[in-house]
Amino acid sequence: MESYPSFLLENAVNQLSKLPGVGKKSALRLALHLLKQDKEQVNDFAQSILLLKNEVKYCKICKNISDSDVCQICSNPTRDASTVCVVETIKEVMLVEDTQQYKGLYHVLGGVISPMDGVKPSDLEIESLVGRVAEGGIKEIIFALSPTMEGDTTAYYIARKLKDYDVKITTIARGIAVGDELQYSDSLTLGRSILDRQEYHV
Amino acid sequence: MESYPSFLLENAVNQLSKLPGVGKKSALRLALHLLKQDKEQVNDFAQSILLLKNEVKYCKICKNISDSDVCQICSNPTRDASTVCVVETIKEVMLVEDTQQYKGLYHVLGGVISPMDGVKPSDLEIESLVGRVAEGGIKEIIFALSPTMEGDTTAYYIARKLKDYDVKITTIARGIAVGDELQYSDSLTLGRSILDRQEYHV
């Protein structure tokens, strides 16, 4: 599709095709969809994106996305402030929150150490995490990072940084996913789930 | 994902998930992607959509999308103004243009007659097409509509409206697609391609 009848359309298609997973054809479909909507709807759509980018704050404690200086989780007095779950992005905060199994606080690193992608420890919110621990009151740090080389490297780096503090460091359990057939599990996961075996309660 | 840490994020995700083919999970991915971009990039993105909706014009002759009152195609003196290809949307204009096989003008109906979807003839640019024919100078009307009941109904309706005018009415050829295996074609298409058989030139 190269014969755009309008520069404005071509420009919008080019912009929409910058979104992840959106090619030129999908972008055209999205642009034509937006053209069919009411002006007010399209305005609301564009404004919601501008507001997100320009008005959103990051919690000054945990670096989670927030509408205020301190996020809802950090400012909630019923949460357990002595436990901090370390995650890569706000997506993982939302995932852990959805489990409803965790009542502590978070710390959002903003990524993992990855020399291949040029991500250094100083690019991440590691110093601020160490600062939180140094302030005292935190008894346990839980790593909820991806089981990749980058995730493991990041956990190891942070654990070393925290070794002189009186804080327990744990990592979420790796194992066979609930509902997964054992025969289809990979040997690395199966191996770890055997090493990390739990007492069977009857 | 119900635990949005920010109302601004939730709002943007809701807006993004209104796009066709974008669910809540993809919308969150898009929102987080936009959050990672520079302010200027996000601003350009949102502006391109606002400009498209608020500034784009529709050609007063063929109703195609356009940056000016008369589109590039209608205002191009090298195009054959005696032939008008009737299409459903501007997408089909772009598709036909991309074939580089057509040098006439277009008429964009803005849809097809569909009682099921509440689309009446008066909702479409049919009167304006009849008006163009009535003005004279048009020798041939080519229907390039989908081979659906709605497309056929629309073609029939327009053909009836034009029956008192001295204009040739044609429809694009239906047949086995170039490159398609004959064994996989449906019998309706195969039947029509036999009826519409062409002389074989050697």
mmCIF file of C-alpha atoms in Angstrom:
data_model
loop_
_atom_site.group_PDB
_atom_site.id
_atom_site.type_symbol
_atom_site.label_atom_id
_atom_site.label_comp_id
_atom_site.label_asym_id
_atom_site.label_seq_id
_atom_site.Cartn_x
_atom_site.Cartn_y
_atom_site.Cartn_z
ATOM 1 C CA MET A 1 0.000 0.000 0.000
ATOM 2 C CA GLU A 2 1.998 2.972 -1.180
ATOM 3 C CA SER A 3 -0.672 5.114 -2.814
ATOM 4 C CA TYR A 4 -1.837 7.116 0.195
ATOM 5 C CA PRO A 5 -4.487 9.581 -0.964
ATOM 6 C CA SER A 6 -3.596 11.988 1.827
ATOM 7 C CA PHE A 7 -0.408 13.045 3.558
ATOM 8 C CA LEU A 8 -2.289 13.261 6.855
ATOM 9 C CA LEU A 9 -3.355 9.633 6.455
ATOM 10 C CA GLU A 10 0.140 8.525 5.480
ATOM 11 C CA ASN A 11 1.595 10.341 8.479
ATOM 12 C CA ALA A 12 -0.890 8.747 10.894
ATOM 13 C CA VAL A 13 -0.245 5.303 9.376
ATOM 14 C CA ASN A 14 3.509 5.803 9.772
ATOM 15 C CA GLN A 15 3.050 6.785 13.406
ATOM 16 C CA LEU A 16 0.674 3.905 14.171
ATOM 17 C CA SER A 17 3.019 1.416 12.501
ATOM 18 C CA LYS A 18 5.700 2.360 15.050
ATOM 19 C CA LEU A 19 3.665 0.579 17.716
ATOM 20 C CA PRO A 20 5.037 -2.875 18.581
ATOM 21 C CA GLY A 21 3.382 -5.612 16.528
ATOM 22 C CA VAL A 22 1.645 -3.174 14.193
ATOM 23 C CA GLY A 23 2.657 -3.356 10.522
ATOM 24 C CA LYS A 24 1.712 -0.950 7.745
ATOM 25 C CA LYS A 25 -1.463 -2.857 6.882
ATOM 26 C CA SER A 26 -2.716 -2.976 10.473
ATOM 27 C CA ALA A 27 -1.764 0.683 10.902
ATOM 28 C CA LEU A 28 -3.928 1.608 7.918
ATOM 29 C CA ARG A 29 -6.796 -0.388 9.381
ATOM 30 C CA LEU A 30 -6.382 1.436 12.710
ATOM 31 C CA ALA A 31 -6.194 4.839 10.991
ATOM 32 C CA LEU A 32 -9.357 4.174 8.970
ATOM 33 C CA HIS A 33 -11.069 2.934 12.122
ATOM 34 C CA LEU A 34 -10.159 6.161 13.941
ATOM 35 C CA LEU A 35 -11.379 8.200 10.965
ATOM 36 C CA LYS A 36 -14.790 6.556 11.297
ATOM 37 C CA GLN A 37 -15.140 7.471 14.984
ATOM 38 C CA ASP A 38 -16.619 10.697 16.306
ATOM 39 C CA LYS A 39 -14.263 13.646 16.724
ATOM 40 C CA GLU A 40 -14.823 13.534 20.463
ATOM 41 C CA GLN A 41 -13.894 9.845 20.691
ATOM 42 C CA VAL A 42 -10.698 10.362 18.714
ATOM 43 C CA ASN A 43 -9.880 13.382 20.854
ATOM 44 C CA ASP A 44 -10.369 11.328 24.044
ATOM 45 C CA PHE A 45 -8.177 8.612 22.561
ATOM 46 C CA ALA A 46 -5.295 10.966 21.738
ATOM 47 C CA GLN A 47 -5.646 12.892 25.005
ATOM 48 C CA SER A 48 -5.463 9.706 27.079
ATOM 49 C CA ILE A 49 -2.081 8.957 25.511
ATOM 50 C CA LEU A 50 -0.782 12.510 25.946
ATOM 51 C CA LEU A 51 -1.966 12.569 29.567
ATOM 52 C CA LEU A 52 -0.339 9.212 30.258
ATOM 53 C CA LYS A 53 2.992 10.416 28.910
ATOM 54 C CA ASN A 54 2.934 13.962 30.291
ATOM 55 C CA GLU A 55 1.138 13.645 33.626
ATOM 56 C CA VAL A 56 2.011 10.235 34.972
ATOM 57 C CA LYS A 57 4.375 10.152 37.945
ATOM 58 C CA TYR A 58 6.707 7.506 39.276
ATOM 59 C CA CYS A 59 6.441 6.665 42.972
ATOM 60 C CA LYS A 60 9.467 8.166 44.697
ATOM 61 C CA ILE A 61 9.745 5.115 46.952
ATOM 62 C CA CYS A 62 9.217 2.076 44.728
ATOM 63 C CA LYS A 63 9.458 3.722 41.234
ATOM 64 C CA ASN A 64 6.143 2.177 40.233
ATOM 65 C CA ILE A 65 3.935 4.232 37.934
ATOM 66 C CA SER A 66 1.584 6.389 39.989
ATOM 67 C CA ASP A 67 -0.829 9.306 39.862
ATOM 68 C CA SER A 68 0.752 10.852 42.963
ATOM 69 C CA ASP A 69 4.262 11.259 44.387
ATOM 70 C CA VAL A 70 3.881 8.119 46.486
ATOM 71 C CA CYS A 71 1.938 5.244 44.901
ATOM 72 C CA GLN A 72 -1.214 3.628 46.294
ATOM 73 C CA ILE A 73 0.711 0.566 47.413
ATOM 74 C CA CYS A 74 3.522 2.386 49.257
ATOM 75 C CA SER A 75 1.030 4.724 50.922
ATOM 76 C CA ASN A 76 -1.293 1.913 52.017
ATOM 77 C CA PRO A 77 -0.800 1.420 55.804
ATOM 78 C CA THR A 78 -2.220 -2.124 55.704
ATOM 79 C CA ARG A 79 0.604 -3.360 53.462
ATOM 80 C CA ASP A 80 3.626 -5.037 55.051
ATOM 81 C CA ALA A 81 6.414 -2.448 54.683
ATOM 82 C CA SER A 82 9.064 -4.896 55.903
ATOM 83 C CA THR A 83 8.902 -6.979 52.706
ATOM 84 C CA VAL A 84 9.922 -5.677 49.286
ATOM 85 C CA CYS A 85 9.391 -7.587 46.049
ATOM 86 C CA VAL A 86 11.943 -6.598 43.392
ATOM 87 C CA VAL A 87 10.543 -6.650 39.836
ATOM 88 C CA GLU A 88 11.683 -5.618 36.403
ATOM 89 C CA THR A 89 8.760 -3.443 35.270
ATOM 90 C CA ILE A 90 5.356 -2.226 36.429
ATOM 91 C CA LYS A 91 3.844 -5.076 34.404
ATOM 92 C CA GLU A 92 5.190 -7.535 36.956
ATOM 93 C CA VAL A 93 3.803 -5.402 39.798
ATOM 94 C CA MET A 94 0.382 -5.779 38.188
ATOM 95 C CA LEU A 95 0.889 -9.528 37.690
ATOM 96 C CA VAL A 96 1.886 -10.089 41.324
ATOM 97 C CA GLU A 97 -0.961 -7.858 42.545
ATOM 98 C CA ASP A 98 -3.409 -9.911 40.489
ATOM 99 C CA THR A 99 -2.358 -13.061 42.374
ATOM 100 C CA GLN A 100 -3.660 -11.449 45.608
ATOM 101 C CA GLN A 101 -1.003 -13.513 47.384
ATOM 102 C CA TYR A 102 1.351 -10.689 48.281
ATOM 103 C CA LYS A 103 0.815 -7.941 50.831
ATOM 104 C CA GLY A 104 4.269 -6.346 50.922
ATOM 105 C CA LEU A 105 5.720 -3.475 48.900
ATOM 106 C CA TYR A 106 7.584 -3.429 45.577
ATOM 107 C CA HIS A 107 10.683 -2.024 43.966
ATOM 108 C CA VAL A 108 10.612 -1.533 40.193
ATOM 109 C CA LEU A 109 14.108 -1.754 38.691
ATOM 110 C CA GLY A 110 13.080 -0.535 35.257
ATOM 111 C CA GLY A 111 14.822 -3.449 33.542
ATOM 112 C CA VAL A 112 17.554 -5.997 34.133
ATOM 113 C CA ILE A 113 21.326 -5.800 33.690
ATOM 114 C CA SER A 114 22.029 -6.661 30.073
ATOM 115 C CA PRO A 115 25.438 -5.816 28.593
ATOM 116 C CA MET A 116 24.153 -6.973 25.188
ATOM 117 C CA ASP A 117 21.454 -4.287 25.243
ATOM 118 C CA GLY A 118 23.734 -1.744 26.893
ATOM 119 C CA VAL A 119 21.836 -1.788 30.207
ATOM 120 C CA LYS A 120 24.254 -1.135 33.061
ATOM 121 C CA PRO A 121 23.476 -1.385 36.802
ATOM 122 C CA SER A 122 23.525 2.427 36.961
ATOM 123 C CA ASP A 123 20.662 2.546 34.417
ATOM 124 C CA LEU A 124 18.453 0.683 36.867
ATOM 125 C CA GLU A 125 16.875 1.600 40.209
ATOM 126 C CA ILE A 126 19.413 -0.410 42.191
ATOM 127 C CA GLU A 127 20.970 2.387 44.265
ATOM 128 C CA SER A 128 17.498 3.477 45.361
ATOM 129 C CA LEU A 129 16.760 -0.094 46.474
ATOM 130 C CA VAL A 130 19.987 -0.242 48.479
ATOM 131 C CA GLY A 131 19.032 3.140 49.941
ATOM 132 C CA ARG A 132 15.662 1.768 51.073
ATOM 133 C CA VAL A 133 17.370 -1.177 52.765
ATOM 134 C CA ALA A 134 19.981 1.106 54.359
ATOM 135 C CA GLU A 135 17.185 3.227 55.886
ATOM 136 C CA GLY A 136 16.151 0.156 57.879
ATOM 137 C CA GLY A 137 12.791 -1.500 58.459
ATOM 138 C CA ILE A 138 13.049 -3.917 55.521
ATOM 139 C CA LYS A 139 13.400 -7.528 56.665
ATOM 140 C CA GLU A 140 13.050 -9.400 53.389
ATOM 141 C CA ILE A 141 13.826 -8.730 49.738
ATOM 142 C CA ILE A 142 12.073 -11.091 47.294
ATOM 143 C CA PHE A 143 13.450 -11.301 43.762
ATOM 144 C CA ALA A 144 10.651 -11.815 41.227
ATOM 145 C CA LEU A 145 12.815 -11.604 38.110
ATOM 146 C CA SER A 146 12.737 -13.607 34.897
ATOM 147 C CA PRO A 147 14.701 -16.897 35.007
ATOM 148 C CA THR A 148 17.073 -15.658 32.311
ATOM 149 C CA MET A 149 20.798 -14.960 32.389
ATOM 150 C CA GLU A 150 20.018 -11.232 32.686
ATOM 151 C CA GLY A 151 17.553 -11.808 35.526
ATOM 152 C CA ASP A 152 19.987 -14.050 37.383
ATOM 153 C CA THR A 153 22.852 -11.576 36.858
ATOM 154 C CA THR A 154 20.725 -8.748 38.219
ATOM 155 C CA ALA A 155 19.653 -10.746 41.274
ATOM 156 C CA TYR A 156 23.277 -11.720 41.954
ATOM 157 C CA TYR A 157 24.469 -8.105 41.556
ATOM 158 C CA ILE A 158 21.835 -6.773 43.951
ATOM 159 C CA ALA A 159 22.399 -9.599 46.471
ATOM 160 C CA ARG A 160 26.106 -8.687 46.565
ATOM 161 C CA LYS A 161 25.237 -5.036 47.128
ATOM 162 C CA LEU A 162 22.981 -6.021 50.055
ATOM 163 C CA LYS A 163 25.274 -8.579 51.673
ATOM 164 C CA ASP A 164 26.349 -6.242 54.489
ATOM 165 C CA TYR A 165 22.780 -5.458 55.500
ATOM 166 C CA ASP A 166 20.696 -7.535 57.874
ATOM 167 C CA VAL A 167 18.083 -8.477 55.307
ATOM 168 C CA LYS A 168 16.804 -11.862 54.201
ATOM 169 C CA ILE A 169 17.013 -12.354 50.435
ATOM 170 C CA THR A 170 14.683 -14.798 48.694
ATOM 171 C CA THR A 171 13.607 -15.537 45.160
ATOM 172 C CA ILE A 172 10.252 -16.767 43.890
ATOM 173 C CA ALA A 173 9.926 -20.530 43.441
ATOM 174 C CA ARG A 174 10.705 -22.037 40.056
ATOM 175 C CA GLY A 175 8.899 -25.219 39.200
ATOM 176 C CA ILE A 176 6.300 -26.921 37.091
ATOM 177 C CA ALA A 177 3.474 -24.477 36.372
ATOM 178 C CA VAL A 178 0.121 -25.269 37.939
ATOM 179 C CA GLY A 179 -1.853 -27.312 35.407
ATOM 180 C CA ASP A 180 1.164 -28.183 33.263
ATOM 181 C CA GLU A 181 1.706 -31.770 32.164
ATOM 182 C CA LEU A 182 4.950 -33.094 33.616
ATOM 183 C CA GLN A 183 5.861 -34.841 30.349
ATOM 184 C CA TYR A 184 6.075 -31.513 28.521
ATOM 185 C CA SER A 185 8.234 -29.695 31.076
ATOM 186 C CA ASP A 186 11.802 -28.804 30.175
ATOM 187 C CA SER A 187 14.568 -30.589 32.093
ATOM 188 C CA LEU A 188 15.988 -27.364 33.601
ATOM 189 C CA THR A 189 12.665 -26.456 35.205
ATOM 190 C CA LEU A 190 12.009 -30.046 36.257
ATOM 191 C CA GLY A 191 15.510 -30.258 37.759
ATOM 192 C CA ARG A 192 14.992 -27.069 39.733
ATOM 193 C CA SER A 193 11.590 -28.167 40.924
ATOM 194 C CA ILE A 194 13.164 -31.377 42.264
ATOM 195 C CA LEU A 195 15.928 -29.438 44.048
ATOM 196 C CA ASP A 196 13.360 -27.008 45.481
ATOM 197 C CA ARG A 197 10.978 -29.789 46.506
ATOM 198 C CA GLN A 198 8.503 -28.966 49.274
ATOM 199 C CA GLU A 199 7.276 -31.088 52.148
ATOM 200 C CA TYR A 200 4.018 -32.808 51.220
ATOM 201 C CA HIS A 201 1.291 -32.052 53.752
ATOM 202 C CA VAL A 202 -1.516 -34.559 54.277
ATOM 203 C CA MET B 1 -4.964 -7.387 34.728
ATOM 204 C CA GLU B 2 -7.198 -5.359 36.957
ATOM 205 C CA SER B 3 -4.721 -3.803 39.368
ATOM 206 C CA TYR B 4 -3.747 -0.686 37.446
ATOM 207 C CA PRO B 5 -1.325 1.345 39.551
ATOM 208 C CA SER B 6 -2.457 4.577 37.905
ATOM 209 C CA PHE B 7 -5.743 5.937 36.645
ATOM 210 C CA LEU B 8 -3.942 7.599 33.745
ATOM 211 C CA LEU B 9 -2.536 4.225 32.725
ATOM 212 C CA GLU B 10 -5.890 2.514 33.089
ATOM 213 C CA ASN B 11 -7.546 5.220 31.011
ATOM 214 C CA ALA B 12 -4.967 4.951 28.233
ATOM 215 C CA VAL B 13 -5.269 1.146 28.250
ATOM 216 C CA ASN B 14 -9.055 1.420 28.001
ATOM 217 C CA GLN B 15 -8.765 3.803 25.069
ATOM 218 C CA LEU B 16 -6.143 1.682 23.282
ATOM 219 C CA SER B 17 -8.216 -1.463 23.769
ATOM 220 C CA LYS B 18 -11.021 0.153 21.754
ATOM 221 C CA LEU B 19 -8.876 -0.217 18.647
ATOM 222 C CA PRO B 20 -9.939 -3.149 16.465
ATOM 223 C CA GLY B 21 -8.008 -6.310 17.264
ATOM 224 C CA VAL B 22 -6.450 -4.857 20.429
ATOM 225 C CA GLY B 23 -7.367 -6.588 23.701
ATOM 226 C CA LYS B 24 -6.612 -5.400 27.228
ATOM 227 C CA LYS B 25 -3.259 -7.197 27.329
ATOM 228 C CA SER B 26 -2.063 -5.768 24.016
ATOM 229 C CA ALA B 27 -3.357 -2.345 25.052
ATOM 230 C CA LEU B 28 -1.228 -2.482 28.208
ATOM 231 C CA ARG B 29 1.778 -3.472 26.121
ATOM 232 C CA LEU B 30 1.145 -0.515 23.786
ATOM 233 C CA ALA B 31 0.668 1.898 26.719
ATOM 234 C CA LEU B 32 3.914 0.773 28.372
ATOM 235 C CA HIS B 33 5.670 1.041 25.020
ATOM 236 C CA LEU B 34 4.440 4.625 24.613
ATOM 237 C CA LEU B 35 5.533 5.427 28.171
ATOM 238 C CA LYS B 36 9.065 4.365 27.282
ATOM 239 C CA GLN B 37 9.262 6.691 24.269
ATOM 240 C CA ASP B 38 10.429 10.320 24.337
ATOM 241 C CA LYS B 39 7.793 12.947 25.071
ATOM 242 C CA GLU B 40 8.290 14.381 21.604
ATOM 243 C CA GLN B 41 7.707 11.017 19.934
ATOM 244 C CA VAL B 42 4.510 10.422 21.893
ATOM 245 C CA ASN B 43 3.375 13.941 21.098
ATOM 246 C CA ASP B 44 3.986 13.389 17.369
ATOM 247 C CA PHE B 45 2.070 10.119 17.621
ATOM 248 C CA ALA B 46 -0.973 11.689 19.255
ATOM 249 C CA GLN B 47 -0.867 14.770 17.014
ATOM 250 C CA SER B 48 -0.805 12.676 13.849
ATOM 251 C CA ILE B 49 -4.067 11.053 14.938
ATOM 252 C CA LEU B 50 -5.683 14.358 15.929
ATOM 253 C CA LEU B 51 -4.594 15.962 12.653
ATOM 254 C CA LEU B 52 -5.912 13.022 10.659
ATOM 255 C CA LYS B 53 -9.313 13.281 12.306
ATOM 256 C CA ASN B 54 -9.602 17.062 12.453
ATOM 257 C CA GLU B 55 -7.868 18.278 9.295
ATOM 258 C CA VAL B 56 -8.471 15.623 6.685
ATOM 259 C CA LYS B 57 -10.913 16.491 3.905
ATOM 260 C CA TYR B 58 -13.044 14.377 1.618
ATOM 261 C CA CYS B 59 -12.808 15.077 -2.108
ATOM 262 C CA LYS B 60 -16.011 16.859 -3.116
ATOM 263 C CA ILE B 61 -16.098 14.923 -6.397
ATOM 264 C CA CYS B 62 -15.223 11.308 -5.530
ATOM 265 C CA LYS B 63 -15.505 11.420 -1.690
ATOM 266 C CA ASN B 64 -12.030 9.919 -1.339
ATOM 267 C CA ILE B 65 -9.948 11.104 1.588
ATOM 268 C CA SER B 66 -7.849 14.100 0.563
ATOM 269 C CA ASP B 67 -5.683 16.943 1.858
ATOM 270 C CA SER B 68 -7.499 19.419 -0.419
ATOM 271 C CA ASP B 69 -11.090 20.027 -1.584
ATOM 272 C CA VAL B 70 -10.494 18.001 -4.737
ATOM 273 C CA CYS B 71 -8.251 14.947 -4.405
ATOM 274 C CA GLN B 72 -5.023 14.288 -6.293
ATOM 275 C CA ILE B 73 -6.717 11.751 -8.535
ATOM 276 C CA CYS B 74 -9.719 13.881 -9.532
ATOM 277 C CA SER B 75 -7.496 16.904 -10.135
ATOM 278 C CA ASN B 76 -4.973 14.965 -12.234
ATOM 279 C CA PRO B 77 -5.552 15.952 -15.905
ATOM 280 C CA THR B 78 -3.834 12.803 -17.209
ATOM 281 C CA ARG B 79 -6.478 10.533 -15.649
ATOM 282 C CA ASP B 80 -9.397 9.358 -17.781
ATOM 283 C CA ALA B 81 -12.363 11.288 -16.419
ATOM 284 C CA SER B 82 -14.836 9.287 -18.525
ATOM 285 C CA THR B 83 -14.387 6.139 -16.404
ATOM 286 C CA VAL B 84 -15.415 5.921 -12.754
ATOM 287 C CA CYS B 85 -14.616 2.957 -10.532
ATOM 288 C CA VAL B 86 -17.153 2.589 -7.705
ATOM 289 C CA VAL B 87 -15.639 1.291 -4.464
ATOM 290 C CA GLU B 88 -16.744 0.774 -0.896
ATOM 291 C CA THR B 89 -13.985 2.614 1.012
ATOM 292 C CA ILE B 90 -10.756 4.482 0.426
ATOM 293 C CA LYS B 91 -8.933 1.242 1.169
ATOM 294 C CA GLU B 92 -10.128 -0.162 -2.140
ATOM 295 C CA VAL B 93 -9.031 3.040 -3.902
ATOM 296 C CA MET B 94 -5.548 2.373 -2.544
ATOM 297 C CA LEU B 95 -5.702 -1.299 -3.550
ATOM 298 C CA VAL B 96 -6.763 -0.478 -7.124
ATOM 299 C CA GLU B 97 -4.157 2.294 -7.358
ATOM 300 C CA ASP B 98 -1.484 -0.158 -6.259
ATOM 301 C CA THR B 99 -2.314 -2.419 -9.212
ATOM 302 C CA GLN B 100 -1.264 0.433 -11.552
ATOM 303 C CA GLN B 101 -3.802 -1.011 -14.022
ATOM 304 C CA TYR B 102 -6.401 1.746 -13.746
ATOM 305 C CA LYS B 103 -6.181 5.305 -15.031
ATOM 306 C CA GLY B 104 -9.767 6.467 -14.513
ATOM 307 C CA LEU B 105 -11.396 8.182 -11.530
ATOM 308 C CA TYR B 106 -13.167 6.747 -8.466
ATOM 309 C CA HIS B 107 -16.314 7.114 -6.450
ATOM 310 C CA VAL B 108 -16.155 6.101 -2.783
ATOM 311 C CA LEU B 109 -19.568 4.985 -1.508
ATOM 312 C CA GLY B 110 -18.537 4.842 2.144
ATOM 313 C CA GLY B 111 -19.987 1.349 2.577
ATOM 314 C CA VAL B 112 -22.504 -1.005 1.011
ATOM 315 C CA ILE B 113 -26.236 -1.343 1.491
ATOM 316 C CA SER B 114 -26.752 -3.607 4.492
ATOM 317 C CA PRO B 115 -30.186 -3.738 6.150
ATOM 318 C CA MET B 116 -28.687 -6.009 8.845
ATOM 319 C CA ASP B 117 -26.246 -3.284 9.854
ATOM 320 C CA GLY B 118 -28.776 -0.512 9.324
ATOM 321 C CA VAL B 119 -27.000 0.918 6.269
ATOM 322 C CA LYS B 120 -29.555 2.413 3.882
ATOM 323 C CA PRO B 121 -28.869 3.700 0.360
ATOM 324 C CA SER B 122 -29.252 7.244 1.706
ATOM 325 C CA ASP B 123 -26.350 6.624 4.093
ATOM 326 C CA LEU B 124 -24.055 6.097 1.115
ATOM 327 C CA GLU B 125 -22.669 8.393 -1.567
ATOM 328 C CA ILE B 126 -25.080 7.087 -4.207
ATOM 329 C CA GLU B 127 -26.946 10.315 -5.025
ATOM 330 C CA SER B 128 -23.625 12.073 -5.586
ATOM 331 C CA LEU B 129 -22.608 9.304 -8.016
ATOM 332 C CA VAL B 130 -25.877 9.646 -9.912
ATOM 333 C CA GLY B 131 -25.255 13.398 -9.946
ATOM 334 C CA ARG B 132 -21.817 12.902 -11.499
ATOM 335 C CA VAL B 133 -23.303 10.695 -14.200
ATOM 336 C CA ALA B 134 -26.158 13.164 -14.790
ATOM 337 C CA GLU B 135 -23.632 15.967 -15.349
ATOM 338 C CA GLY B 136 -22.383 14.034 -18.382
ATOM 339 C CA GLY B 137 -18.908 13.048 -19.549
ATOM 340 C CA ILE B 138 -18.870 9.672 -17.804
ATOM 341 C CA LYS B 139 -18.950 6.778 -20.270
ATOM 342 C CA GLU B 140 -18.322 3.818 -17.996
ATOM 343 C CA ILE B 141 -19.040 2.930 -14.381
ATOM 344 C CA ILE B 142 -17.003 -0.015 -13.060
ATOM 345 C CA PHE B 143 -18.227 -1.709 -9.878
ATOM 346 C CA ALA B 144 -15.332 -2.904 -7.744
ATOM 347 C CA LEU B 145 -17.415 -4.138 -4.809
ATOM 348 C CA SER B 146 -17.065 -7.225 -2.644
ATOM 349 C CA PRO B 147 -18.716 -10.374 -4.029
ATOM 350 C CA THR B 148 -21.121 -10.510 -1.081
ATOM 351 C CA MET B 149 -24.869 -10.188 -0.901
ATOM 352 C CA GLU B 150 -24.426 -6.592 0.298
ATOM 353 C CA GLY B 151 -22.009 -5.775 -2.519
ATOM 354 C CA ASP B 152 -24.298 -7.329 -5.118
ATOM 355 C CA THR B 153 -27.350 -5.529 -3.689
ATOM 356 C CA THR B 154 -25.524 -2.217 -3.807
ATOM 357 C CA ALA B 155 -24.398 -2.751 -7.399
ATOM 358 C CA TYR B 156 -27.930 -3.707 -8.414
ATOM 359 C CA TYR B 157 -29.422 -0.663 -6.648
ATOM 360 C CA ILE B 158 -26.992 1.726 -8.323
ATOM 361 C CA ALA B 159 -27.385 0.079 -11.729
ATOM 362 C CA ARG B 160 -31.160 0.595 -11.490
ATOM 363 C CA LYS B 161 -30.631 4.255 -10.572
ATOM 364 C CA LEU B 162 -28.413 4.699 -13.626
ATOM 365 C CA LYS B 163 -30.501 2.781 -16.131
ATOM 366 C CA ASP B 164 -31.886 5.922 -17.827
ATOM 367 C CA TYR B 165 -28.443 7.370 -18.418
ATOM 368 C CA ASP B 166 -26.254 6.564 -21.404
ATOM 369 C CA VAL B 167 -23.481 4.957 -19.400
ATOM 370 C CA LYS B 168 -21.885 1.537 -19.712
ATOM 371 C CA ILE B 169 -21.927 -0.395 -16.452
ATOM 372 C CA THR B 170 -19.336 -3.092 -15.809
ATOM 373 C CA THR B 171 -18.090 -5.053 -12.820
ATOM 374 C CA ILE B 172 -14.599 -6.366 -12.139
ATOM 375 C CA ALA B 173 -13.945 -9.950 -13.187
ATOM 376 C CA ARG B 174 -14.529 -12.726 -10.665
ATOM 377 C CA GLY B 175 -12.452 -15.814 -11.085
ATOM 378 C CA ILE B 176 -9.669 -17.968 -9.797
ATOM 379 C CA ALA B 177 -7.034 -15.759 -8.191
ATOM 380 C CA VAL B 178 -3.664 -15.589 -9.922
ATOM 381 C CA GLY B 179 -1.460 -18.259 -8.366
ATOM 382 C CA ASP B 180 -4.326 -20.134 -6.729
ATOM 383 C CA GLU B 181 -4.569 -23.900 -7.115
ATOM 384 C CA LEU B 182 -7.725 -24.836 -8.995
ATOM 385 C CA GLN B 183 -8.402 -27.789 -6.673
ATOM 386 C CA TYR B 184 -8.838 -25.481 -3.693
ATOM 387 C CA SER B 185 -11.217 -22.986 -5.317
ATOM 388 C CA ASP B 186 -14.824 -22.852 -4.170
ATOM 389 C CA SER B 187 -17.485 -23.953 -6.631
ATOM 390 C CA LEU B 188 -19.198 -20.533 -6.778
ATOM 391 C CA THR B 189 -16.010 -18.804 -7.880
ATOM 392 C CA LEU B 190 -15.110 -21.626 -10.260
ATOM 393 C CA GLY B 191 -18.617 -21.528 -11.716
ATOM 394 C CA ARG B 192 -18.417 -17.789 -12.299
ATOM 395 C CA SER B 193 -14.973 -18.018 -13.799
ATOM 396 C CA ILE B 194 -16.327 -20.555 -16.309
ATOM 397 C CA LEU B 195 -19.288 -18.329 -17.189
ATOM 398 C CA ASP B 196 -16.978 -15.328 -17.541
ATOM 399 C CA ARG B 197 -14.404 -17.253 -19.577
ATOM 400 C CA GLN B 198 -12.121 -15.211 -21.774
ATOM 401 C CA GLU B 199 -10.832 -15.908 -25.248
ATOM 402 C CA TYR B 200 -7.433 -17.554 -25.067
ATOM 403 C CA HIS B 201 -4.843 -15.640 -27.089
ATOM 404 C CA VAL B 202 -1.862 -17.457 -28.585
#
